[in-house]
PDB file of C-alpha atoms in Angstrom:
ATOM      1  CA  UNK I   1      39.132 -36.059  12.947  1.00 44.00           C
ATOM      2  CA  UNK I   2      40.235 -39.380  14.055  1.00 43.00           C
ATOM      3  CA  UNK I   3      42.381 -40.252  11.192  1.00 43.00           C
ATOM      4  CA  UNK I   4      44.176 -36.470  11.298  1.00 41.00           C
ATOM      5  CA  UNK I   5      45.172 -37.330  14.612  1.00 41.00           C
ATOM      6  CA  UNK I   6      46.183 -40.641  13.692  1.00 40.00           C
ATOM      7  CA  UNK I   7      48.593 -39.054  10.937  1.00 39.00           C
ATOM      8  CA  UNK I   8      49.971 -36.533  13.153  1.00 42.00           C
ATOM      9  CA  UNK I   9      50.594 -39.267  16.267  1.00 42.00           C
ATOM     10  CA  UNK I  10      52.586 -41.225  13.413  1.00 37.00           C
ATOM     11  CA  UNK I  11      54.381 -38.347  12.309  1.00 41.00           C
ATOM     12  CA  UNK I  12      55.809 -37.283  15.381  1.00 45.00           C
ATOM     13  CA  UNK I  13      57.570 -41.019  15.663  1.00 44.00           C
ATOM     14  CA  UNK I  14      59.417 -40.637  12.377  1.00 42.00           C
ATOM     15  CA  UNK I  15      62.930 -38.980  12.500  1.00 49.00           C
ATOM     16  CA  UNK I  16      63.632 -35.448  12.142  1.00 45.00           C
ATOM     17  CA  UNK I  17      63.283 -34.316   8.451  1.00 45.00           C
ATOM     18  CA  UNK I  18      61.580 -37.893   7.161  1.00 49.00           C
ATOM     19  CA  UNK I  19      58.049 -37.192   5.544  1.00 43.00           C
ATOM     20  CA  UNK I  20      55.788 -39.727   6.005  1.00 44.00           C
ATOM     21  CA  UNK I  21      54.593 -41.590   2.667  1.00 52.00           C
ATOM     22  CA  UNK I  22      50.792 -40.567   1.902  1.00 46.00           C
ATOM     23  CA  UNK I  23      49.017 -42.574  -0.839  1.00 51.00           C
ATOM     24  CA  UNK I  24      46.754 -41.083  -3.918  1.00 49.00           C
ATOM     25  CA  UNK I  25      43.687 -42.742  -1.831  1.00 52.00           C
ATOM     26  CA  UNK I  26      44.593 -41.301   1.254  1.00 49.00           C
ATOM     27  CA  UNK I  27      45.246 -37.765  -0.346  1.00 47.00           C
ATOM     28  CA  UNK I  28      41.584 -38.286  -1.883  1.00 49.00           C
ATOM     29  CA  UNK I  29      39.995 -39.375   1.360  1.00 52.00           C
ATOM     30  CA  UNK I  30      40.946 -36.491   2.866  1.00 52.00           C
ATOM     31  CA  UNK I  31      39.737 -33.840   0.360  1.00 58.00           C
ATOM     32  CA  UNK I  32      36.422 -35.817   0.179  1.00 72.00           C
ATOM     33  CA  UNK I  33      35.841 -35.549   4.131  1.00 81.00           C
ATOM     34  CA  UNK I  34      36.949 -31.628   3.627  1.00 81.00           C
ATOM     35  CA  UNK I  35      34.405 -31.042   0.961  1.00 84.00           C
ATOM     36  CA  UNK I  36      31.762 -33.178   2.989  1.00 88.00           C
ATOM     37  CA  UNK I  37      32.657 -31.035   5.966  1.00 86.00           C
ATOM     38  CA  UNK I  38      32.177 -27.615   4.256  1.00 87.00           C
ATOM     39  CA  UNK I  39      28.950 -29.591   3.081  1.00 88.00           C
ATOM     40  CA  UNK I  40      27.669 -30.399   6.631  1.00 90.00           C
ATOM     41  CA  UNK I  41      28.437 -26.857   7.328  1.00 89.00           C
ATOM     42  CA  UNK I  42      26.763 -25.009   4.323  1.00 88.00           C
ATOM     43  CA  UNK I  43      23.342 -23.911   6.429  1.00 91.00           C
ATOM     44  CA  UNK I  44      25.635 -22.163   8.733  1.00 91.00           C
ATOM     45  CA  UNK I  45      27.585 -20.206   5.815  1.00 90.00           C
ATOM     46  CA  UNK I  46      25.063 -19.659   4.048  1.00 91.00           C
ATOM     47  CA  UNK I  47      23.303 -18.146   6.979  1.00 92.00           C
ATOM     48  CA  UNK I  48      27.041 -15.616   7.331  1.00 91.00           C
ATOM     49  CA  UNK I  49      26.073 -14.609   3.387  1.00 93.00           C
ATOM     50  CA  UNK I  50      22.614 -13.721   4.713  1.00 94.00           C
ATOM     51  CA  UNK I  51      23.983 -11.383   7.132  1.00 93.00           C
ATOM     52  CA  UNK I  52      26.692 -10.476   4.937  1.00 94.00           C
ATOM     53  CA  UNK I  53      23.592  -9.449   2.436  1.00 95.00           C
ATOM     54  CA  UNK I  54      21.817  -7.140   5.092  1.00 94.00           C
ATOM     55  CA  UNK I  55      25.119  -5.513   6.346  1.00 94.00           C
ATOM     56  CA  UNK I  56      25.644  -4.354   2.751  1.00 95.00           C
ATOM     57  CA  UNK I  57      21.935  -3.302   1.945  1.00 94.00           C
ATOM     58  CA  UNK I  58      22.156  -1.100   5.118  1.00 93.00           C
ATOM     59  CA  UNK I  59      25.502   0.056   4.422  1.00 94.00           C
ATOM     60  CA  UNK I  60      24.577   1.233   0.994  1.00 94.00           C
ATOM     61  CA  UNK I  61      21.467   2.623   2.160  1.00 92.00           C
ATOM     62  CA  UNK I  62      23.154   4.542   4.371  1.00 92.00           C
ATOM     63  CA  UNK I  63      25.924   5.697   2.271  1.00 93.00           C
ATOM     64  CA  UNK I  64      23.002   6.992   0.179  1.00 92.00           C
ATOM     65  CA  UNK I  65      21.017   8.861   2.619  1.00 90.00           C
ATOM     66  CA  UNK I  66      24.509  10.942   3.608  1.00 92.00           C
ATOM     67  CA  UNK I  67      26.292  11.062   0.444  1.00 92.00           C
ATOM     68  CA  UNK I  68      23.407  12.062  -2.228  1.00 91.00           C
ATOM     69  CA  UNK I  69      23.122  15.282   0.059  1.00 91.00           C
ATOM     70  CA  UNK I  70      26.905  15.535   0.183  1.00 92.00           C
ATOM     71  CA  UNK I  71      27.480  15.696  -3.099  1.00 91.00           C
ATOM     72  CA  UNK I  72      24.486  18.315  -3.365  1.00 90.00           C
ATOM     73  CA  UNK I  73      26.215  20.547  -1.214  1.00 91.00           C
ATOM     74  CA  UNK I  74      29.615  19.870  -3.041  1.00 90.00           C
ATOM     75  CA  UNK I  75      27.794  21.022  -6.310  1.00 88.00           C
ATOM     76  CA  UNK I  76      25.442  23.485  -5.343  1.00 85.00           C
ATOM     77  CA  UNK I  77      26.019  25.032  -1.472  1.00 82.00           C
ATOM     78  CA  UNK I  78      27.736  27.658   0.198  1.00 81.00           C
ATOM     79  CA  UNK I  79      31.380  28.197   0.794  1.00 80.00           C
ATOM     80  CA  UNK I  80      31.587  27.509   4.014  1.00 87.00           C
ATOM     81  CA  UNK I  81      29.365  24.265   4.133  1.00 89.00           C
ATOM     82  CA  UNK I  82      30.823  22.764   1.277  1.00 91.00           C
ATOM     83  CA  UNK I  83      34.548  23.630   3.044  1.00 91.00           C
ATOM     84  CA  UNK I  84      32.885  21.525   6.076  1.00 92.00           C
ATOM     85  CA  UNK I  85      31.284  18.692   4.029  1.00 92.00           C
ATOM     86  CA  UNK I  86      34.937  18.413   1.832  1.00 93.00           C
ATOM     87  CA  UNK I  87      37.092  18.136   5.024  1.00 93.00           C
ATOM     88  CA  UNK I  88      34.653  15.262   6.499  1.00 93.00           C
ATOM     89  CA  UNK I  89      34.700  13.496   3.343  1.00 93.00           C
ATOM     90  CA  UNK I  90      38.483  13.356   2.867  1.00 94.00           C
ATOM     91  CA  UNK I  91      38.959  12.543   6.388  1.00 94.00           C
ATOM     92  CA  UNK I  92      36.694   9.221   5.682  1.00 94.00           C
ATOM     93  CA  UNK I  93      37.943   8.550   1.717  1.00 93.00           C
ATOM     94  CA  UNK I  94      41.776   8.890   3.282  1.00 93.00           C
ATOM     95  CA  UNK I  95      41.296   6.720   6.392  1.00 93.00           C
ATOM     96  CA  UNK I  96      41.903   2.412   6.748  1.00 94.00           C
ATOM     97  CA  UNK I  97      38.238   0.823   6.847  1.00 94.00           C
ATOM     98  CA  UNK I  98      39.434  -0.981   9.292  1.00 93.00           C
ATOM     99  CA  UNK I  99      40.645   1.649  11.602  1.00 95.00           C
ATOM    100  CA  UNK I 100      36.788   3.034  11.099  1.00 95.00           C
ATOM    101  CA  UNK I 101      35.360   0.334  11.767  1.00 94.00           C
ATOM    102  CA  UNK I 102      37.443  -0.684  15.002  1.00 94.00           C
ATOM    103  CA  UNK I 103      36.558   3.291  16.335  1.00 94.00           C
ATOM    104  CA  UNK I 104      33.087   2.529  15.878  1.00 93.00           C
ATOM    105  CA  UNK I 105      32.645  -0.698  17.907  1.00 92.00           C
ATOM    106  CA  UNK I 106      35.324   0.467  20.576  1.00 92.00           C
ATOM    107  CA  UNK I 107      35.203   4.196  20.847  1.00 92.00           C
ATOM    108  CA  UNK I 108      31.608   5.424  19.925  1.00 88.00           C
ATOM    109  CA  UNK I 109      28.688   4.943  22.292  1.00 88.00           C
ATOM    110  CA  UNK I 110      26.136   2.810  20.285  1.00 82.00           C
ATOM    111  CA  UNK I 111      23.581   4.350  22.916  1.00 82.00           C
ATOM    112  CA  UNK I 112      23.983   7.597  21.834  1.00 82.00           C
ATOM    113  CA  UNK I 113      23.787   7.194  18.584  1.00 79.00           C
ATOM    114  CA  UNK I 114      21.242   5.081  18.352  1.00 78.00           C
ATOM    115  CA  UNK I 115      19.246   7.467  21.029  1.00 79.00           C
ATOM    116  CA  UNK I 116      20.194  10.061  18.597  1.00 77.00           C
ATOM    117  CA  UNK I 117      18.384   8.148  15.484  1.00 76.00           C
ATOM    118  CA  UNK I 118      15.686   7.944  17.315  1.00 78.00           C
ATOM    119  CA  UNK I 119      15.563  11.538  17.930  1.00 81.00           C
ATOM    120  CA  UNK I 120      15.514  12.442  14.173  1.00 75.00           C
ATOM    121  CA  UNK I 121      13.162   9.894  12.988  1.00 73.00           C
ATOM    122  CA  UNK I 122      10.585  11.270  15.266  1.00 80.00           C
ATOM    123  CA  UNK I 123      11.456  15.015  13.620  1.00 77.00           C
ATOM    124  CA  UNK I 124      10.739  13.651  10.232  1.00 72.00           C
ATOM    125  CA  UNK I 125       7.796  11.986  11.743  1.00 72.00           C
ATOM    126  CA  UNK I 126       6.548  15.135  13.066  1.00 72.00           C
ATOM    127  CA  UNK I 127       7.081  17.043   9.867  1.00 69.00           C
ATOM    128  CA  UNK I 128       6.393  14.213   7.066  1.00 67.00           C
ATOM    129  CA  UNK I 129       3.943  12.503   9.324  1.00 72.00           C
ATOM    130  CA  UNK I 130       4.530   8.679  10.055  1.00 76.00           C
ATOM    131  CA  UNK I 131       6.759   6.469   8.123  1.00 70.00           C
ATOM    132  CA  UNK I 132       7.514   2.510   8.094  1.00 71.00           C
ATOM    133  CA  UNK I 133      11.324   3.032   9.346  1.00 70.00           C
ATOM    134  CA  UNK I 134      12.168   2.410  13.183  1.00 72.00           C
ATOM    135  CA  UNK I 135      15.386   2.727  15.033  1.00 68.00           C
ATOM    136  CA  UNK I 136      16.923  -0.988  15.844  1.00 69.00           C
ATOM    137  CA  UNK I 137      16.949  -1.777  18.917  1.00 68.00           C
ATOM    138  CA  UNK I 138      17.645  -5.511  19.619  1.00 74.00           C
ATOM    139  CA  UNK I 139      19.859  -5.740  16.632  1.00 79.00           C
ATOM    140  CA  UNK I 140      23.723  -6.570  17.844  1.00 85.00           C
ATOM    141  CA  UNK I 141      26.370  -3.739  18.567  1.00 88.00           C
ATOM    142  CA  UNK I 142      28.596  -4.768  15.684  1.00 91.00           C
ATOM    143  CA  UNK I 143      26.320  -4.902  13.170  1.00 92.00           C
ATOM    144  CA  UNK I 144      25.174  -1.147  13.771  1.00 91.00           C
ATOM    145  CA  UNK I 145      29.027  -0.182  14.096  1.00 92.00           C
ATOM    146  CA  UNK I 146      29.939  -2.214  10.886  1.00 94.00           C
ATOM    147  CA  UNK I 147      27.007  -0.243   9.456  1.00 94.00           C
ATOM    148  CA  UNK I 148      27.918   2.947  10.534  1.00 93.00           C
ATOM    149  CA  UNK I 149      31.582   2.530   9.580  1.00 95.00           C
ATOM    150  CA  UNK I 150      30.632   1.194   6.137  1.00 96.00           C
ATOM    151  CA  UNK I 151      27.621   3.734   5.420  1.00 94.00           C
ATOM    152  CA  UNK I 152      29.754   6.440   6.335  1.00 95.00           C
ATOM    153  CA  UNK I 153      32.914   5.253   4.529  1.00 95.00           C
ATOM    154  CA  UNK I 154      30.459   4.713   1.579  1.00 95.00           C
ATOM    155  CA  UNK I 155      28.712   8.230   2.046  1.00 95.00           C
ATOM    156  CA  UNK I 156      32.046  10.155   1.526  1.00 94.00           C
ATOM    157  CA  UNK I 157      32.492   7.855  -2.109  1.00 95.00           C
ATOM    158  CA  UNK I 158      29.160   8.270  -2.975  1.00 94.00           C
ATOM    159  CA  UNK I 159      29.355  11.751  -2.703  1.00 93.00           C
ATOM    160  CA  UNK I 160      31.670  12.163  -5.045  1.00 93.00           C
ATOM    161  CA  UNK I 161      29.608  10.058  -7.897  1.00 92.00           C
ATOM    162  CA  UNK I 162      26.758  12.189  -7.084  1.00 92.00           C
ATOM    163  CA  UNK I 163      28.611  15.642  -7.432  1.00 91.00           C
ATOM    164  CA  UNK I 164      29.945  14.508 -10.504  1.00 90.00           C
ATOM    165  CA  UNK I 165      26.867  13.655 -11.679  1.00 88.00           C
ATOM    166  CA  UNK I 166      25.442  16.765 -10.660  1.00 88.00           C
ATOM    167  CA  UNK I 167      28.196  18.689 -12.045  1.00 86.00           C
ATOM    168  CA  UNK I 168      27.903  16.637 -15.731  1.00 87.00           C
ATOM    169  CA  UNK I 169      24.405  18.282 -16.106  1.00 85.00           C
ATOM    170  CA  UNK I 170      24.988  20.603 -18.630  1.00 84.00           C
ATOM    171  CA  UNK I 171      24.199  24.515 -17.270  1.00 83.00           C
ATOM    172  CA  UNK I 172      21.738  25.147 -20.003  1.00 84.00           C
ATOM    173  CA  UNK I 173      18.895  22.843 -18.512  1.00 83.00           C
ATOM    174  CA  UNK I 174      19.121  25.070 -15.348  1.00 83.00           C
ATOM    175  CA  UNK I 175      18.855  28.079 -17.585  1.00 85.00           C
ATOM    176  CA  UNK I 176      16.000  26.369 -19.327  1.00 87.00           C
ATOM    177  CA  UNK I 177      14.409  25.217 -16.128  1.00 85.00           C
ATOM    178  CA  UNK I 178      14.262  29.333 -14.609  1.00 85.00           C
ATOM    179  CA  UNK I 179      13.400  30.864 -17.926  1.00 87.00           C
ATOM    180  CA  UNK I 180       9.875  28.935 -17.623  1.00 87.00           C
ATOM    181  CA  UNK I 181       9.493  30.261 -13.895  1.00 85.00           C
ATOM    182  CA  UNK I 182      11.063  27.210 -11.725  1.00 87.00           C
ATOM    183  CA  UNK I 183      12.995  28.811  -8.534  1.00 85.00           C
ATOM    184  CA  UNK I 184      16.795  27.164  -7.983  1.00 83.00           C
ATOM    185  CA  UNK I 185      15.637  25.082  -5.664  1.00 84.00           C
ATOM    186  CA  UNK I 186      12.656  22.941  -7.835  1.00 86.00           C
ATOM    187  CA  UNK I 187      14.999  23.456 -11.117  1.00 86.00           C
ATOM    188  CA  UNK I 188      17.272  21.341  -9.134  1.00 85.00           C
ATOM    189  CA  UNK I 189      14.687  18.660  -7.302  1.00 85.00           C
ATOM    190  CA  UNK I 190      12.952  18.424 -11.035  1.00 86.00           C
ATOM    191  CA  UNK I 191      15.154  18.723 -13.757  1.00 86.00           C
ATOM    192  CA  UNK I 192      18.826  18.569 -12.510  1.00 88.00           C
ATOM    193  CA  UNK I 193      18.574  15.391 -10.425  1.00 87.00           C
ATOM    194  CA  UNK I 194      16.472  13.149 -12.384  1.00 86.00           C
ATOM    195  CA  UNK I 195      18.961  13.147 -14.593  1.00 86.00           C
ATOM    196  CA  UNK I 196      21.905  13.185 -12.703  1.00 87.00           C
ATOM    197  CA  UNK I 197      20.550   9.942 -10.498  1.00 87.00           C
ATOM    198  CA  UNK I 198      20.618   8.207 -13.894  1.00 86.00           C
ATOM    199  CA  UNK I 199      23.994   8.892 -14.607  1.00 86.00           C
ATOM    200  CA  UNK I 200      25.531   7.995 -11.341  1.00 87.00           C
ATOM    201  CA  UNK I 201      23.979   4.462 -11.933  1.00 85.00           C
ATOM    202  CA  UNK I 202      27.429   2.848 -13.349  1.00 84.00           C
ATOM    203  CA  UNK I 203      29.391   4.714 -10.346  1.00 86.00           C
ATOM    204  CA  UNK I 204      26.830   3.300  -8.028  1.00 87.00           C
ATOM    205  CA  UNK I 205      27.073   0.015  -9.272  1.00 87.00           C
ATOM    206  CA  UNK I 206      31.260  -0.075  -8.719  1.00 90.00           C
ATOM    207  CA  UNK I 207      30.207   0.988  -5.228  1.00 92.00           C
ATOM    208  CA  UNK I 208      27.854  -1.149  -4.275  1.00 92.00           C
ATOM    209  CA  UNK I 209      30.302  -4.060  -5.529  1.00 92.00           C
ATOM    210  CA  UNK I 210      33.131  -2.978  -3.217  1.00 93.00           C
ATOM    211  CA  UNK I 211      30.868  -2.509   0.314  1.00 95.00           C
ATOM    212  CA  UNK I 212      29.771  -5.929  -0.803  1.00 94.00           C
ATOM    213  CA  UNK I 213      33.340  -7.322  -0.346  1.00 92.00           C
ATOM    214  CA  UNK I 214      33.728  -4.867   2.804  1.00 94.00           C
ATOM    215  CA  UNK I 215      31.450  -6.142   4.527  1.00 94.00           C
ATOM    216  CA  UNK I 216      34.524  -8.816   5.103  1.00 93.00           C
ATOM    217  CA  UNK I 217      35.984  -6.211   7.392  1.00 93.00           C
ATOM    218  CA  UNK I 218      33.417  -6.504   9.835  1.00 93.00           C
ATOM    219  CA  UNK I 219      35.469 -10.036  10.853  1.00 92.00           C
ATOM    220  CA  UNK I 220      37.940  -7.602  13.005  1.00 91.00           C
ATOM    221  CA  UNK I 221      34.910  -7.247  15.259  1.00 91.00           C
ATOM    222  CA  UNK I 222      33.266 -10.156  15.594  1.00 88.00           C
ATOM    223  CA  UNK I 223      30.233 -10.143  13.746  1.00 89.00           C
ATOM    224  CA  UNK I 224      29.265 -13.300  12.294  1.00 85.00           C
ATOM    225  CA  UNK I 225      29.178 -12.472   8.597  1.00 88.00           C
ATOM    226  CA  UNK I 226      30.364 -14.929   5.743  1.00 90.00           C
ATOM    227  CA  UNK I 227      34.354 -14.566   6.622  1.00 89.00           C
ATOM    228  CA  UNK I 228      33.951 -14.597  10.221  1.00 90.00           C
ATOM    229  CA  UNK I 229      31.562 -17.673   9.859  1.00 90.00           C
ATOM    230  CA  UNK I 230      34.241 -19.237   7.586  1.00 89.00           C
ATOM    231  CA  UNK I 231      37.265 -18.776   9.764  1.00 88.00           C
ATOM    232  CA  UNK I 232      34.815 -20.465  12.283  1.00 88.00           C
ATOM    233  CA  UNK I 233      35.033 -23.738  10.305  1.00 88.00           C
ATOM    234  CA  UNK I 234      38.388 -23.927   9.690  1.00 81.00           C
ATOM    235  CA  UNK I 235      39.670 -24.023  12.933  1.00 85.00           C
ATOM    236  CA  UNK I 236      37.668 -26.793  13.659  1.00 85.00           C
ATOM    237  CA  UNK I 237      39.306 -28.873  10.511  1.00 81.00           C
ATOM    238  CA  UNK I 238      42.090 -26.934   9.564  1.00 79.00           C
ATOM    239  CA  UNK I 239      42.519 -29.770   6.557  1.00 82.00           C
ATOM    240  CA  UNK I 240      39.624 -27.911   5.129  1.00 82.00           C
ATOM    241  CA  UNK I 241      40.713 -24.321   4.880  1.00 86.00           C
ATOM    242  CA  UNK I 242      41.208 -24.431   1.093  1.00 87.00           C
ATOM    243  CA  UNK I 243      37.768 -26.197   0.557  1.00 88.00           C
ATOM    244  CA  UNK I 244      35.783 -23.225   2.888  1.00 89.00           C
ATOM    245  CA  UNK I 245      37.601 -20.188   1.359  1.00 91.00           C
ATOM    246  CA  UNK I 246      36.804 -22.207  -2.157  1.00 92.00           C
ATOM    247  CA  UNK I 247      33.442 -22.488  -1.271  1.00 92.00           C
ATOM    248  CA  UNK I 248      32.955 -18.553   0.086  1.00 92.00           C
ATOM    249  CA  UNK I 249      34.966 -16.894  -2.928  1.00 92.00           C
ATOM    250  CA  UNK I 250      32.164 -18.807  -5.165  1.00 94.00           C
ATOM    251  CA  UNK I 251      29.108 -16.971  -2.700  1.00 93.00           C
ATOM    252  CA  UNK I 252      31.035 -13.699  -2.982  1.00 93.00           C
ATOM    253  CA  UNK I 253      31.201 -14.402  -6.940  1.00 94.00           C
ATOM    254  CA  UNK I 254      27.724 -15.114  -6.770  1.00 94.00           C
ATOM    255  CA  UNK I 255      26.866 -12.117  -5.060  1.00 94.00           C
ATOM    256  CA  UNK I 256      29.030  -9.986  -6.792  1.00 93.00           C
ATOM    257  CA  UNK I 257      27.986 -11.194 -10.415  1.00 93.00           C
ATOM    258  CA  UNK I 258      24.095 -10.878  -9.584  1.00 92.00           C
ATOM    259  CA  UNK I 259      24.381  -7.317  -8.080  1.00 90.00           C
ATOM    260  CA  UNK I 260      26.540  -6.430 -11.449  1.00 89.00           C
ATOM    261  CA  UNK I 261      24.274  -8.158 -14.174  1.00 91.00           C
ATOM    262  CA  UNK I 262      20.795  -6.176 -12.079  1.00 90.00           C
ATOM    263  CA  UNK I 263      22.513  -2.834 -11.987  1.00 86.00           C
ATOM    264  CA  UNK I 264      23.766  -3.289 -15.706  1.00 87.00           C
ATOM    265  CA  UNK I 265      19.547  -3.677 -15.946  1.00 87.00           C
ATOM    266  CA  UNK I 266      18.658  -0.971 -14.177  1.00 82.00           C
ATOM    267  CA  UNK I 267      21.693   1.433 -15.865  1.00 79.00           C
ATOM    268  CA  UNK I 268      19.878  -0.024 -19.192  1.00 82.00           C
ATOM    269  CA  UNK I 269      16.531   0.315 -18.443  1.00 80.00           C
ATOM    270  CA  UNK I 270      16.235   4.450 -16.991  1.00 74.00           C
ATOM    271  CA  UNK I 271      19.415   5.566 -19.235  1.00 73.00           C
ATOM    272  CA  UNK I 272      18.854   9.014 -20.906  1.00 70.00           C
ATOM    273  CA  UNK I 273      17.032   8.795 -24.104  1.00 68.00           C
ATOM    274  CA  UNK I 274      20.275   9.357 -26.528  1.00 61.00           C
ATOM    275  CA  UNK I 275      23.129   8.757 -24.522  1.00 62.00           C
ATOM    276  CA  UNK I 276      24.836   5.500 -23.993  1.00 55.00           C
ATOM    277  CA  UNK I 277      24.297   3.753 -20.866  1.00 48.00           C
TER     278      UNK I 277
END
């Protein structure tokens, strides 16, 4: 930091429109210290991409738990709940992440919701019996409202993959399925779905792959994820901005690439017998 204020103390003596002469060695001094800062500094990015990881896992599992029963309804329920569940979901698909994401931090009551949670999982408890999920409770405000905003954002996208996998079954396997005495209802939980979760694999993969690079978003309120972390560091040695958004693309690369190359795997691996993956 020394020498950057050294260069701009000399800078500000030289006359209005003269550039002060920089040598190849001084040019390469400088990007070394920037790429020994982002060094330094790699625990505490790498510690943003570890939150950045979570935020995304809970997004998507989220987005799951609301859009696979979505996109049920879409495909198979009533007129007047699939009217309900297609206005909520274009409301979501047609509104700025952002602007989501800013109502849930600023405008809904964390408390509530959270209360609410807590409500449900003890109804599923009651009727299930127990299960290994609790409702966070020390776990920051903007992490549950960058959850909420993403799961739910991702529940109205994921909805759609699931109808249309639902809806690419072809009509004979339900015909199939009652003519050896299954009701609607288990044709659909044992024949229809199985294969319809298999097909929505490639859609699910795209999806995943673009709440991964959401997660970003959450910057607008504060929580300390892999942007927010890397804006952090820049303003401390605004030299290095180049070398820490270098640095982050590779992690989201990383990230990215990984969560491609195991869902191509898993797409491979429970494909249909006979169709292409």
């Amino acid at each position: 930091m020394e020498g950057i204020v050294a260069l701009t103390e000399l800078s500000t003596a030289l006359p209005a429109g003269q550039l002060l002469p920089v040598s190849e060695e001084q040019v390469g001094q400088y990007l070394g210290e920037d790429w020994e800062f982002v060094y330094r500094n790699s625990d505490y990015l790498l510690w943003g991409t570890v939150v950045t990881i979570l935020l995304t896992l809970t997004s998507i599992l989220l987005g799951f738990l609301a859009g696979f029963p979505a996109g049920a309804i879409e495909a198979y329920g009533s007129g007047y709940s699939r009217a309900i569940v297609r206005k909520f979901g274009v409301l979501l698909r047609g509104t700025p992440i952002l602007v989501i994401m800013i109502f849930t931090f600023f405008v809904l009551p964390i408390d509530i919701v959270l209360g609410a949670a807590e409500i449900g999982l003890r109804s599923i408890e009651f009727v299930l019996g127990p299960t290994p999920f609790t409702v966070p409770t020390d776990v920051p405000e903007a992490f549950i409202a960058a959850t909420i905003a993403l799961g739910f954002r991702s529940a109205a996208y994921q909805s759609q993959i699931f109808r249309g996998a639902l809806g690419s079954i072809d009509e004979g396997q339900m015909e199939a399925a009652r003519s050896i005495g299954m009701s609607r209802l288990e044709a659909i939980r044992h024949v229809i779905v199985p294969q319809a979760m298999r097909r929505s694999v490639p859609g699910f993969q795209n999806e995943f792959t673009i709440v991964l690079k959401d997660t970003s978003i959450a910057f607008a309120i504060g929580l300390g994820e892999l942007l927010k972390r890397s804006h952090d560091l820049f303003t401390q040695q605004t030299t290095a901005v180049l070398e820490v958004i270098l640095f982050i693309s590779l992690i989201y690369f990383v990230l990215t690439f990984g969560t491609n190359r195991t869902l191509d795997y898993v797409s491979n691996r429970f494909a249909i017998p006979g169709e292409s993956s």
